[in-house]
GROMACS .gro file of C-alpha atoms in nm:
model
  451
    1UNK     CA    1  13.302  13.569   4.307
    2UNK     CA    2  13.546  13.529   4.049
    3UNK     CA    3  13.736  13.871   3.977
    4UNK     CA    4  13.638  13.817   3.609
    5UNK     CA    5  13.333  13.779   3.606
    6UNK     CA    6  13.032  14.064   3.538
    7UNK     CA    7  12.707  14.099   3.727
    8UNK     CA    8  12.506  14.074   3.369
    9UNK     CA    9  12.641  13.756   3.306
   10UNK     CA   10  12.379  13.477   3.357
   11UNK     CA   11  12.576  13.263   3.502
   12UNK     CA   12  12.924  13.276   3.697
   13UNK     CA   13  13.264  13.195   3.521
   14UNK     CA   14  13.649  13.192   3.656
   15UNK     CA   15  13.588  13.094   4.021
   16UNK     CA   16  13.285  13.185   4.089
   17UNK     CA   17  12.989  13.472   4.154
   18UNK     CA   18  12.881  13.721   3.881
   19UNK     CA   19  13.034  14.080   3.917
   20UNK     CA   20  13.218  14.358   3.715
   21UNK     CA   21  13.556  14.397   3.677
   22UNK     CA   22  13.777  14.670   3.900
   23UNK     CA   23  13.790  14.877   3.588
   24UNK     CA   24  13.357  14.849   3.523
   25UNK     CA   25  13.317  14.878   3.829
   26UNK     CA   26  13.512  15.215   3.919
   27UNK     CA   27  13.355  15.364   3.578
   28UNK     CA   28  12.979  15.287   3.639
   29UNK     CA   29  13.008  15.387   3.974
   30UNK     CA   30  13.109  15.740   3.833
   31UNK     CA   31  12.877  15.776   3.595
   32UNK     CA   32  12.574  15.658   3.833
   33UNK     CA   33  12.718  15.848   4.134
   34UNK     CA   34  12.392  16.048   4.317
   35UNK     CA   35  12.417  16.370   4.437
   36UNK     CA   36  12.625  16.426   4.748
   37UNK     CA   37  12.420  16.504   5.052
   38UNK     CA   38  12.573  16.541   5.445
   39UNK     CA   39  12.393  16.321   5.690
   40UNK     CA   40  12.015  16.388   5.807
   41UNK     CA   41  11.925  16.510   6.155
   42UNK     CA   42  11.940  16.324   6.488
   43UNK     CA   43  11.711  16.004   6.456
   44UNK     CA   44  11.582  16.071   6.076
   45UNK     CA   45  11.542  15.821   5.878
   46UNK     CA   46  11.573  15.901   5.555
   47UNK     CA   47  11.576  15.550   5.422
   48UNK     CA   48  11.514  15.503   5.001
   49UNK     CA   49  11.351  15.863   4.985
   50UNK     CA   50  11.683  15.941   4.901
   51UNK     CA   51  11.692  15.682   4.617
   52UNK     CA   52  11.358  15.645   4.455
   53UNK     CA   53  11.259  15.312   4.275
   54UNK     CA   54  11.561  15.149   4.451
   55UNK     CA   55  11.368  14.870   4.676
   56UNK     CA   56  11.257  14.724   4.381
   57UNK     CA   57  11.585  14.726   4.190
   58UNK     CA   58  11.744  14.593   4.493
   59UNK     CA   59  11.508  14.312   4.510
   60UNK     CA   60  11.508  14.157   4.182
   61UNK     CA   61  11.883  14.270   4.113
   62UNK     CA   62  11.947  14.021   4.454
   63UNK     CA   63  11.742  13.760   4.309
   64UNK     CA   64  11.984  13.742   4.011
   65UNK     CA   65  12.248  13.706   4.210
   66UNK     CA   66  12.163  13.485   4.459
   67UNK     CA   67  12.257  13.150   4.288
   68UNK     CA   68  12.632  13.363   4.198
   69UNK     CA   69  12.674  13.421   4.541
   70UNK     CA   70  12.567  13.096   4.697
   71UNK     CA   71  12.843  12.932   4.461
   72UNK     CA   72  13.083  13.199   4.611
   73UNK     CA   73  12.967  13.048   4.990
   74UNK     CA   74  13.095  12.711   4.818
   75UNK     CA   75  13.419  12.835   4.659
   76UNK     CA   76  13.545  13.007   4.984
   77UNK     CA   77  13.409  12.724   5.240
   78UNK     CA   78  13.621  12.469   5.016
   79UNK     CA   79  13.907  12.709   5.139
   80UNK     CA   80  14.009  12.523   5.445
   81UNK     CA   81  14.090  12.854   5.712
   82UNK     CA   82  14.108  12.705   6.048
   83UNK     CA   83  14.277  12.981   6.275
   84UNK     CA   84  14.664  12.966   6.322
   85UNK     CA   85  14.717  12.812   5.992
   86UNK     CA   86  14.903  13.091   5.813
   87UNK     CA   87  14.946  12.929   5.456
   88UNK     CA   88  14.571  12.813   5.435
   89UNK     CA   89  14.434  13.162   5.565
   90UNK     CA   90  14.684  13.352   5.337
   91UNK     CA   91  14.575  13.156   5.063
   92UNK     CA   92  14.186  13.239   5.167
   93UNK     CA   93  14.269  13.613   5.192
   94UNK     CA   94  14.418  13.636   4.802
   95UNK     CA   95  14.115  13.495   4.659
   96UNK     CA   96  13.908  13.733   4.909
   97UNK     CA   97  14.137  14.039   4.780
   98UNK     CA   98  14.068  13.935   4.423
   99UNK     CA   99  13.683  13.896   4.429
  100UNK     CA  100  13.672  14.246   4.657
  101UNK     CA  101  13.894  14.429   4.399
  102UNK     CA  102  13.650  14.330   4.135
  103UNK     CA  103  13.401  14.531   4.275
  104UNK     CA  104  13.616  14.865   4.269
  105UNK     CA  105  13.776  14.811   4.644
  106UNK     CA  106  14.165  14.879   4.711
  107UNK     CA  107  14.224  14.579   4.890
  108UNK     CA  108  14.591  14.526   5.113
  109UNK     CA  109  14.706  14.245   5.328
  110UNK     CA  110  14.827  14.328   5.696
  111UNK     CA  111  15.096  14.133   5.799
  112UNK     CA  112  14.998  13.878   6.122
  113UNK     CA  113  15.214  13.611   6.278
  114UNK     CA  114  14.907  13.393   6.278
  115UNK     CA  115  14.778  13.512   5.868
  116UNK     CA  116  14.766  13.779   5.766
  117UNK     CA  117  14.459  14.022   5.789
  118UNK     CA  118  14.258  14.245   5.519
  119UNK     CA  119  14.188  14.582   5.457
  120UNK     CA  120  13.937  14.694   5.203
  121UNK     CA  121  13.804  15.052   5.137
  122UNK     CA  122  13.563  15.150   4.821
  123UNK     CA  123  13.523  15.511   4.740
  124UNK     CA  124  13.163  15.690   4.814
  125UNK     CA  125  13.004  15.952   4.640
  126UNK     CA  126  13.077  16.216   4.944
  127UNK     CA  127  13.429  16.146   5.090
  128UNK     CA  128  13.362  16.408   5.339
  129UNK     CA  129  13.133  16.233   5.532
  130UNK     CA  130  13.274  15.987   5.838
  131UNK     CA  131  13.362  15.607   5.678
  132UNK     CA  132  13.148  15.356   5.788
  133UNK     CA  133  13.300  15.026   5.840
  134UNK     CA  134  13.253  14.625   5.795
  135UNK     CA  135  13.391  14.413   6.081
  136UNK     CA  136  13.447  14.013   5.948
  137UNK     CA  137  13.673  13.712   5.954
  138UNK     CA  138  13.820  13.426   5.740
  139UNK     CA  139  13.930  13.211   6.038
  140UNK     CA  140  13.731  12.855   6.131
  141UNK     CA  141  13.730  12.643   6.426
  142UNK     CA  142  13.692  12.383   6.197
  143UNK     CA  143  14.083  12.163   6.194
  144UNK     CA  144  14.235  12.131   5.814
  145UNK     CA  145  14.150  11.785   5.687
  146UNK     CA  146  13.767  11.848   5.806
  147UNK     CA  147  13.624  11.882   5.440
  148UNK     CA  148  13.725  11.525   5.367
  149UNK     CA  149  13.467  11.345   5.601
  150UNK     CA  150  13.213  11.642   5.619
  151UNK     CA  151  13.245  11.831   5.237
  152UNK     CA  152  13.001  12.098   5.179
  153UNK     CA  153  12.668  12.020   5.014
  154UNK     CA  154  12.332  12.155   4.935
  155UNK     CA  155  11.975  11.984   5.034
  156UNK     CA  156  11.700  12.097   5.125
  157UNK     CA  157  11.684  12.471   5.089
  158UNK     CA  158  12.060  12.470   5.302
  159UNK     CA  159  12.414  12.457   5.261
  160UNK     CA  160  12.576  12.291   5.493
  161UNK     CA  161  12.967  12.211   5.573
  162UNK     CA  162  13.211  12.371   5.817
  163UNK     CA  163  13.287  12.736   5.789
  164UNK     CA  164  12.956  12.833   5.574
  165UNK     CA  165  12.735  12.990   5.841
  166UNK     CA  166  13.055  13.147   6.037
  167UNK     CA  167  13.135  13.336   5.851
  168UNK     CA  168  13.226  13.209   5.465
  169UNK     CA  169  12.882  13.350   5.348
  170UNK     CA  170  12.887  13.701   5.543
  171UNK     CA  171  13.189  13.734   5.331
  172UNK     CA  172  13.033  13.650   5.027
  173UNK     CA  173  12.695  13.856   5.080
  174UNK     CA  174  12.925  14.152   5.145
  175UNK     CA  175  13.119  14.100   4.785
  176UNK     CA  176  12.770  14.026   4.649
  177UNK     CA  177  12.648  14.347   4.744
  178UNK     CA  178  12.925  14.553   4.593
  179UNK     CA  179  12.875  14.377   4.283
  180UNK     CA  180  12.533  14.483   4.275
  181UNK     CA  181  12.625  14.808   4.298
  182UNK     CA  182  12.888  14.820   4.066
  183UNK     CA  183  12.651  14.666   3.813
  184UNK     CA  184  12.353  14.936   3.880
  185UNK     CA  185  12.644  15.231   3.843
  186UNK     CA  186  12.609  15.326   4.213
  187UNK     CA  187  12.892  15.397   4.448
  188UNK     CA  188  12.833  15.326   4.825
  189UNK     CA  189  12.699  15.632   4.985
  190UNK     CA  190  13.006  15.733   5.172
  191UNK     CA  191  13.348  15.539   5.193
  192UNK     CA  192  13.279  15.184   5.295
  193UNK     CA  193  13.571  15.027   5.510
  194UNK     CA  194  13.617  14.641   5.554
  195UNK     CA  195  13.831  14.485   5.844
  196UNK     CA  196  13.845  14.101   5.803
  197UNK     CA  197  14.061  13.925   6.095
  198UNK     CA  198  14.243  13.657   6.057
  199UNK     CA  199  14.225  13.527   6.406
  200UNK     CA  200  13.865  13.632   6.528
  201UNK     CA  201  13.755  13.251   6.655
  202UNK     CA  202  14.048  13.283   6.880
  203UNK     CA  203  13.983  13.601   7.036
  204UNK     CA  204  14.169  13.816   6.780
  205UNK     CA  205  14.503  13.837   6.942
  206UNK     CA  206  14.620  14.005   6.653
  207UNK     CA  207  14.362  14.133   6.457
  208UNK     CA  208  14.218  14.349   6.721
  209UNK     CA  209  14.494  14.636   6.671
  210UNK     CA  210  14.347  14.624   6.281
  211UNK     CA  211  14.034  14.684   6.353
  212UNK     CA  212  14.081  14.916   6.654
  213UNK     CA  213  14.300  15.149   6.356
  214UNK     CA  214  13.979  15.170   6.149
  215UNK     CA  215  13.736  15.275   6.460
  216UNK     CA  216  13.809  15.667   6.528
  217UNK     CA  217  13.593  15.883   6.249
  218UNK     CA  218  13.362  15.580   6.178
  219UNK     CA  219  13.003  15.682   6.179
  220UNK     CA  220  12.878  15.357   6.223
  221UNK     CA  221  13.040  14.933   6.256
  222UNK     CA  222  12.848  14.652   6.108
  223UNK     CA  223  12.925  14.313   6.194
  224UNK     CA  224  12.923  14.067   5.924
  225UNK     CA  225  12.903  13.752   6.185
  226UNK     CA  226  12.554  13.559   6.147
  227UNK     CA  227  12.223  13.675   6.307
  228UNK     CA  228  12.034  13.525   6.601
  229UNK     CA  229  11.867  13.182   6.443
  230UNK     CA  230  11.521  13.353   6.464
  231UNK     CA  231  11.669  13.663   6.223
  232UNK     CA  232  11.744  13.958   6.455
  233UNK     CA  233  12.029  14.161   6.465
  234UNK     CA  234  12.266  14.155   6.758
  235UNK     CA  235  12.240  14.501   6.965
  236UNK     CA  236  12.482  14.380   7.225
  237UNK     CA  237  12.739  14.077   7.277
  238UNK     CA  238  12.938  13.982   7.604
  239UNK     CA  239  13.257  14.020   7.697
  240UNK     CA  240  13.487  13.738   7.634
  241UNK     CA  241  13.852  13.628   7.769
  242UNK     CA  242  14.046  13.306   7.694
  243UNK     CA  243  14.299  13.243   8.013
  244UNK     CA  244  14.577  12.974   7.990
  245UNK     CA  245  14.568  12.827   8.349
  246UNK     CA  246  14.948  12.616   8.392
  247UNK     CA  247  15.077  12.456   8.721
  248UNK     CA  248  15.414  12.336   8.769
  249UNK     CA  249  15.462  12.006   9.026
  250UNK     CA  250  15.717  11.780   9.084
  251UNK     CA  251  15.816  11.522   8.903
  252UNK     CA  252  15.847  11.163   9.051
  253UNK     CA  253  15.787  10.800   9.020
  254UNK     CA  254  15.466  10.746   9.060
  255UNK     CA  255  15.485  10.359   9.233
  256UNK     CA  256  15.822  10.372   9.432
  257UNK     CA  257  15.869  10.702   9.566
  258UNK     CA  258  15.561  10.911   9.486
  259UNK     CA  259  15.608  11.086   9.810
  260UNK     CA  260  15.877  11.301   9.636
  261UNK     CA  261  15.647  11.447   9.398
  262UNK     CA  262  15.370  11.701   9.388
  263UNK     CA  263  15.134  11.646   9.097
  264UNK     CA  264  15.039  11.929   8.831
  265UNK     CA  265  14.761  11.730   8.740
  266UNK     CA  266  14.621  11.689   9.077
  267UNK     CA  267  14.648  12.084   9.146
  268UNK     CA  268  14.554  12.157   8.826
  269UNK     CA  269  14.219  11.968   8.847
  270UNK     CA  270  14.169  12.099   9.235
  271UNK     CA  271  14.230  12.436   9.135
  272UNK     CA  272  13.913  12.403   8.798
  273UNK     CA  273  13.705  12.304   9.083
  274UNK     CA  274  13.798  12.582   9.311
  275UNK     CA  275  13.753  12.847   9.037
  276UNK     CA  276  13.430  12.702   8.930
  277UNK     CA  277  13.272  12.753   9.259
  278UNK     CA  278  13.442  13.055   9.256
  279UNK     CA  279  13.315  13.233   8.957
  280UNK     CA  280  12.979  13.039   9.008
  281UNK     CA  281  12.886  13.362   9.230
  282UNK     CA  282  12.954  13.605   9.041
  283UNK     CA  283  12.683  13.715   8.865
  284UNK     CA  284  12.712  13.829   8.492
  285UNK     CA  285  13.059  13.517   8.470
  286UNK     CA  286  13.013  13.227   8.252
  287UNK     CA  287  13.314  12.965   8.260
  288UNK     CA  288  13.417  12.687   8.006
  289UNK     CA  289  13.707  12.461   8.071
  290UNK     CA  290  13.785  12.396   7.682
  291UNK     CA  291  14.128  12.196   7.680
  292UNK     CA  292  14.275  12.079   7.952
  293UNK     CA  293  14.629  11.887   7.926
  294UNK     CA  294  14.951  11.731   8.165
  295UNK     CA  295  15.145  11.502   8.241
  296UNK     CA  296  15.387  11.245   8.037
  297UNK     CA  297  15.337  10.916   8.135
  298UNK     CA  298  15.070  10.691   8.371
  299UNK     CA  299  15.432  10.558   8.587
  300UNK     CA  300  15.520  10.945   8.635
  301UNK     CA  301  15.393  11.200   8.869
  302UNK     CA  302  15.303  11.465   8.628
  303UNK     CA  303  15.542  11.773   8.670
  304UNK     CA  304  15.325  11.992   8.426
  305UNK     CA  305  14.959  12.109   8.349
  306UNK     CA  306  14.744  12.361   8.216
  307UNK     CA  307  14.397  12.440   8.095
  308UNK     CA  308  14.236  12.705   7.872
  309UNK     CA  309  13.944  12.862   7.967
  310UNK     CA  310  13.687  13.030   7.796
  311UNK     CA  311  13.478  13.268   7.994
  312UNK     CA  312  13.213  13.568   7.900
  313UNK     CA  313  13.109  13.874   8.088
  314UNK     CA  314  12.757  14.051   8.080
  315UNK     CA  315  12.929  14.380   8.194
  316UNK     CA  316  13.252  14.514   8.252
  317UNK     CA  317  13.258  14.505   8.590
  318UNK     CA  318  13.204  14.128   8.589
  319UNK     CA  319  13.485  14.073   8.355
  320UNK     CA  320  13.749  14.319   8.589
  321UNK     CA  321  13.630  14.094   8.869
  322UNK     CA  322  13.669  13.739   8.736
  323UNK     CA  323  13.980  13.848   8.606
  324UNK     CA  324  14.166  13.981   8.887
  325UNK     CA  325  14.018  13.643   9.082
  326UNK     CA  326  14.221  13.418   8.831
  327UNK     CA  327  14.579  13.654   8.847
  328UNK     CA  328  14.525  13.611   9.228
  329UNK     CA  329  14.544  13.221   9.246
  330UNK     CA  330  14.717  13.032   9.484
  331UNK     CA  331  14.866  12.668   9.552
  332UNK     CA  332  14.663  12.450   9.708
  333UNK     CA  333  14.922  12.189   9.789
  334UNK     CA  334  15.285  12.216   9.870
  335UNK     CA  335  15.551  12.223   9.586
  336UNK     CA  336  15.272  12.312   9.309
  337UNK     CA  337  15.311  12.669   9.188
  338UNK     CA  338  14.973  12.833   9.001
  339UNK     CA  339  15.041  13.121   8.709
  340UNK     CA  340  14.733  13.212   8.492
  341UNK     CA  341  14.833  13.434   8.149
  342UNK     CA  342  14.552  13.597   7.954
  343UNK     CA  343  14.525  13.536   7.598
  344UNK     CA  344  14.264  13.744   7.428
  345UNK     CA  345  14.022  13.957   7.584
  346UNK     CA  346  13.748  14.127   7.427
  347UNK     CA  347  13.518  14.425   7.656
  348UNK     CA  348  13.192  14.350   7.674
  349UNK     CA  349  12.984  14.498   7.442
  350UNK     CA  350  12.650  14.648   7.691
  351UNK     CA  351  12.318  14.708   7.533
  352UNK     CA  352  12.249  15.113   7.588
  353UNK     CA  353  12.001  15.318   7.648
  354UNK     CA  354  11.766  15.517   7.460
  355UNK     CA  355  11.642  15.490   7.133
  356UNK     CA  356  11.916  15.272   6.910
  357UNK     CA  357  11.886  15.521   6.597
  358UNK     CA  358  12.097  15.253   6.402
  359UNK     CA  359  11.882  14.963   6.420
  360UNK     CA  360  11.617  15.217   6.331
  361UNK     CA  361  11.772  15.292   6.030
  362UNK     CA  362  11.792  14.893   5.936
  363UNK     CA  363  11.474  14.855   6.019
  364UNK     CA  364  11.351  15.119   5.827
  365UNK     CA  365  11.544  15.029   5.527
  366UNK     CA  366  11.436  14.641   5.584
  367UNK     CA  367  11.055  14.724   5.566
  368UNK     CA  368  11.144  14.925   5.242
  369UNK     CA  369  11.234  14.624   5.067
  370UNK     CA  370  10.940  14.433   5.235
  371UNK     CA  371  11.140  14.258   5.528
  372UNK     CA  372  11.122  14.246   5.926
  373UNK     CA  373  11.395  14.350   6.158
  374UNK     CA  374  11.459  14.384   6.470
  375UNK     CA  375  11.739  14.322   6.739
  376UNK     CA  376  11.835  14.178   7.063
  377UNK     CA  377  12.171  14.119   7.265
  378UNK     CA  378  12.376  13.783   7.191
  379UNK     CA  379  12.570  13.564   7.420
  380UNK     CA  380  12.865  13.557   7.196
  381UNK     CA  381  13.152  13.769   7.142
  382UNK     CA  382  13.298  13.948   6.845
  383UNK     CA  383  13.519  14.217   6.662
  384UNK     CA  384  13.216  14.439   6.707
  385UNK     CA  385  13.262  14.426   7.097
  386UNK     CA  386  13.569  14.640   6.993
  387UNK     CA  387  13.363  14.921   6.874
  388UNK     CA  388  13.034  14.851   7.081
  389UNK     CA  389  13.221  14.887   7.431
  390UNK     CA  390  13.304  15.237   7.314
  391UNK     CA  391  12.991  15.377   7.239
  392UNK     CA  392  12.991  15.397   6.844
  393UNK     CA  393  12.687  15.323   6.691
  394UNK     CA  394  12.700  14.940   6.627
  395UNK     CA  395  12.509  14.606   6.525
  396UNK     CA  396  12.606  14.281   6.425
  397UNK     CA  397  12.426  14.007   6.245
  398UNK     CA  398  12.441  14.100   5.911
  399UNK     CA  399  12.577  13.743   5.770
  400UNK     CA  400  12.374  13.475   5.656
  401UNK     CA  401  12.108  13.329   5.787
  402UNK     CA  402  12.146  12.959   5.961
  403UNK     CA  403  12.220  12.769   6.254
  404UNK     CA  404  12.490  12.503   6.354
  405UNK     CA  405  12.769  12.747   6.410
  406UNK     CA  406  13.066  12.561   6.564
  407UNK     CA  407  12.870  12.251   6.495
  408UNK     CA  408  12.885  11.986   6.232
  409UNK     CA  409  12.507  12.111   6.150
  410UNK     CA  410  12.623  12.442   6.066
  411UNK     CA  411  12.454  12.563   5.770
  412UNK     CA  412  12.301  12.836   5.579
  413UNK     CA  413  11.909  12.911   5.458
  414UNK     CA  414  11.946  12.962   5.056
  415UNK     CA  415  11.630  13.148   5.042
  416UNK     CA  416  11.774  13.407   5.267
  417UNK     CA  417  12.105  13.515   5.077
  418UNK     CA  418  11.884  13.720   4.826
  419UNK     CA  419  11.714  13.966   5.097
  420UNK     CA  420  12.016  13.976   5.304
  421UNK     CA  421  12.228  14.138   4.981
  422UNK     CA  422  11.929  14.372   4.925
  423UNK     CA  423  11.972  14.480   5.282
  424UNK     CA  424  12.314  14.510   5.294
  425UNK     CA  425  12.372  14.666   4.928
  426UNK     CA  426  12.081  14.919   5.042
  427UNK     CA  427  12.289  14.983   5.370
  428UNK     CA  428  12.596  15.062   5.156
  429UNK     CA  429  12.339  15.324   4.895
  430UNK     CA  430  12.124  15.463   5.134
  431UNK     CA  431  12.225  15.784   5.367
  432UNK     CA  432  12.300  15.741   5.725
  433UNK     CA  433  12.074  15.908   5.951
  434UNK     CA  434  12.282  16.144   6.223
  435UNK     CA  435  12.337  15.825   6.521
  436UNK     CA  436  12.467  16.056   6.797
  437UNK     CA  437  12.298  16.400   6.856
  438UNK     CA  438  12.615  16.558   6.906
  439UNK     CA  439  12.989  16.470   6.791
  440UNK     CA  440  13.154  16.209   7.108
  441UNK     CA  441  12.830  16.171   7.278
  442UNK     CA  442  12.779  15.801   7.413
  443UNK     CA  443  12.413  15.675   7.513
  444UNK     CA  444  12.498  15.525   7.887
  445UNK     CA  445  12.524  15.160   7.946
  446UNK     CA  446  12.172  14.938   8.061
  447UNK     CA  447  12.306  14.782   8.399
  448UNK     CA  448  12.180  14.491   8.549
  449UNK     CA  449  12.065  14.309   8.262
  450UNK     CA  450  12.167  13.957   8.090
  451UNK     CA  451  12.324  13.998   7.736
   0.00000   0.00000   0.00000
């Protein structure tokens, strides 16, 4: 959304969705602000009893904005991002910062080797109360150079092209629903936090210090990343660690004296094997071999090798397994020598026990504005792992609607970006119910099941 554009405005100008300027913003938002009131009870759901008449404001105000913000998807997925690429992500996160600060956020870039990250915070009517924070990303897995065969387009009720389901448009929704507030006069309920990585797709190396600043004090993390493809939220999300696998041989030539040599390549491909079978009983351990490279020449026994694996965890006791199986790797063949050097590593994230008062909440707030929730626990990992794995009242799955993600099919449903920024702007307006009956108290772990 461009920073210069107004929510009123019928159509969007600048670069792209309708919303109010810093300045609007900040001075509707003070003279709309509701009455400060602490957090409900343990488990109440107070929902829009607090707000009266605002389902129906949400609604049609989302309706309005839904063609703004789907041109916003657009602007930012023409934003080549792919992770590693400093200058393209650092370009993505300025135009980010400027469409955030337009809807009254103090926006700051943090400094990453890799691009640099963002921090966003927007003032709520009670300061007092604990922050709740946004967990997103502006890294792709899609290589700079993609848009020129595959360029983003529109048919059939979708947008399609690479980086619009995961996660251009959860970014986009979230700016969307600040503008909607700002344009009703309505500050979030309590200060509103925003953590977007700039490395998330590759484990978030970097970014996971960022967000793991923001987590102590937060009452609750939402996860901006996009929903299961049937619409629920994501109570749950495995573990996930990317391992760089090398082997050193000996280099020698390969038709007069190969005797001389011991080849990476052969070890390297013995020992991906040997770990397969491995890992393939331990229950809860998923393995993918994702790049695997060696060797210089076909006349050469090849001196070098390695592999990068991806692999994901039901429960932490699977992950502390497989991982101290890999650092314990041996040679299988003289003159070869085996190292393994972890990457990234996210905890996993375990569905708990007990009555999930947060997904409650959304829930209740969903059926408000005439939608149906509900949850259930995803095979992928995230930046909400980060907050899930230590007990804080999390989901994830708040993005857009769609399928395709990491695949050239990746696209968004149009007809969904209007009730998702109801949802979310109501999520930012509404009170939080109490999530944890008493202050530090963590709901124990379900063991033994899938996630």
């Amino acid at each position: 959304m461009s920073p210069h554009a107004t929510p009123s405005a019928p159509a969007a100008t600048g670069s792209g969705a309708q919303q109010s300027t810093p300045q609007n913003a900040q001075q509707n938002a003070q003279q709309g602000a509701q009455p400060t009131t602490a957090d409900p009870a343990p488990g109440a759901t107070p929902g829009v009893e607090a707000l009266p008449g605002l389902p129906s404001t949400l609604t049609a105000r989302a309706r309005t904005l839904s063609g703004a913000v789907r041109r916003r998807c657009t602007e930012l997925a023409e934003i080549e991002s792919p992770s590693g690429d400093a200058e393209r992500l650092n370009r993505l996160a300025e135009e980010l910062m400027a469409g955030y600060r337009a809807t009254g956020a103090e926006a700051r870039r943090v400094a990453g080797a890799a691009g640099d990250h963002l921090l966003l915070q927007w003032p709520g009517q009670d300061e007092s109360l604990p922050h709740l924070l946004f967990v997103g990303h502006h890294d792709t897995v899609w290589p700079a150079g993609t848009l020129a065969d595959w360029p983003v387009t529109e048919h059939d009720g979708v947008l399609s092209g690479p980086g619009v389901l995961d996660m251009k448009a959860g970014l986009a929704l979230l700016e969307g629903a600040f503008a909607l507030l700002a344009d009703l006069g309505l500050r979030p309920h309590r200060t509103v936090r925003v953590v977007v990585t700039a490395d998330e797709e590759v484990g978030s190396p970097d970014g996971r210090r960022v967000v793991e600043r923001q987590l102590p004090g937060a009452a609750a993390v939402l996860g901006l990343e996009p929903p299961h493809e049937d619409g629920r939220l994501k109570t749950a999300r495995r573990g996930s660690t990317r391992v760089r696998l090398m082997v050193t041989g000996h280099e020698a030539h390969a038709g007069s004296h190969p005797e001389d040599g011991t080849s990476a390549v052969d070890e390297l491909v013995d020992q991906l094997v040997a770990v397969r079978d491995q890992l393939g009983h331990q229950p809860g351990t998923e393995l993918n071999t994702g790049r695997i490279r060696g060797g210089t020449r076909a006349n050469v026994v090849a001196g070098q090798a390695e592999a990068e694996l991806g692999l994901r965890f039901s429960t932490p006791e699977a992950q502390a397994s497989t991982l101290d199986t890999l650092a314990h790797l041996t040679a299988l063949r003289p003159g070869a020598l085996v190292r393994t050097e972890v990457l990234s590593s996210r905890p996993a994230w375990v569905e708990r026990s007990g009555n999930n008062l947060l997904l409650r909440h959304v829930r209740s707030l969903a059926a408000a504005l005439g939608l149906q929730l509900d949850g259930a626990p995803a095979g992928g990992a995230g930046d909400t792992n980060l907050a899930g794995a230590r007990g804080l009242p999390t989901l994830d799955g708040l993005g857009a609607l769609g399928a395709g993600a990491h695949a050239r099919d990746e696209r968004i449903k149009l007809d969904q970006l209007a009730p998702r920024i109801a949802l979310l702007a109501g999520l930012l307006a509404v009170p939080l119910p109490r999530l944890r009956s008493r202050p530090g108290a963590a709901p124990e772990p379900l063991r033994g099941r899938g996630q």
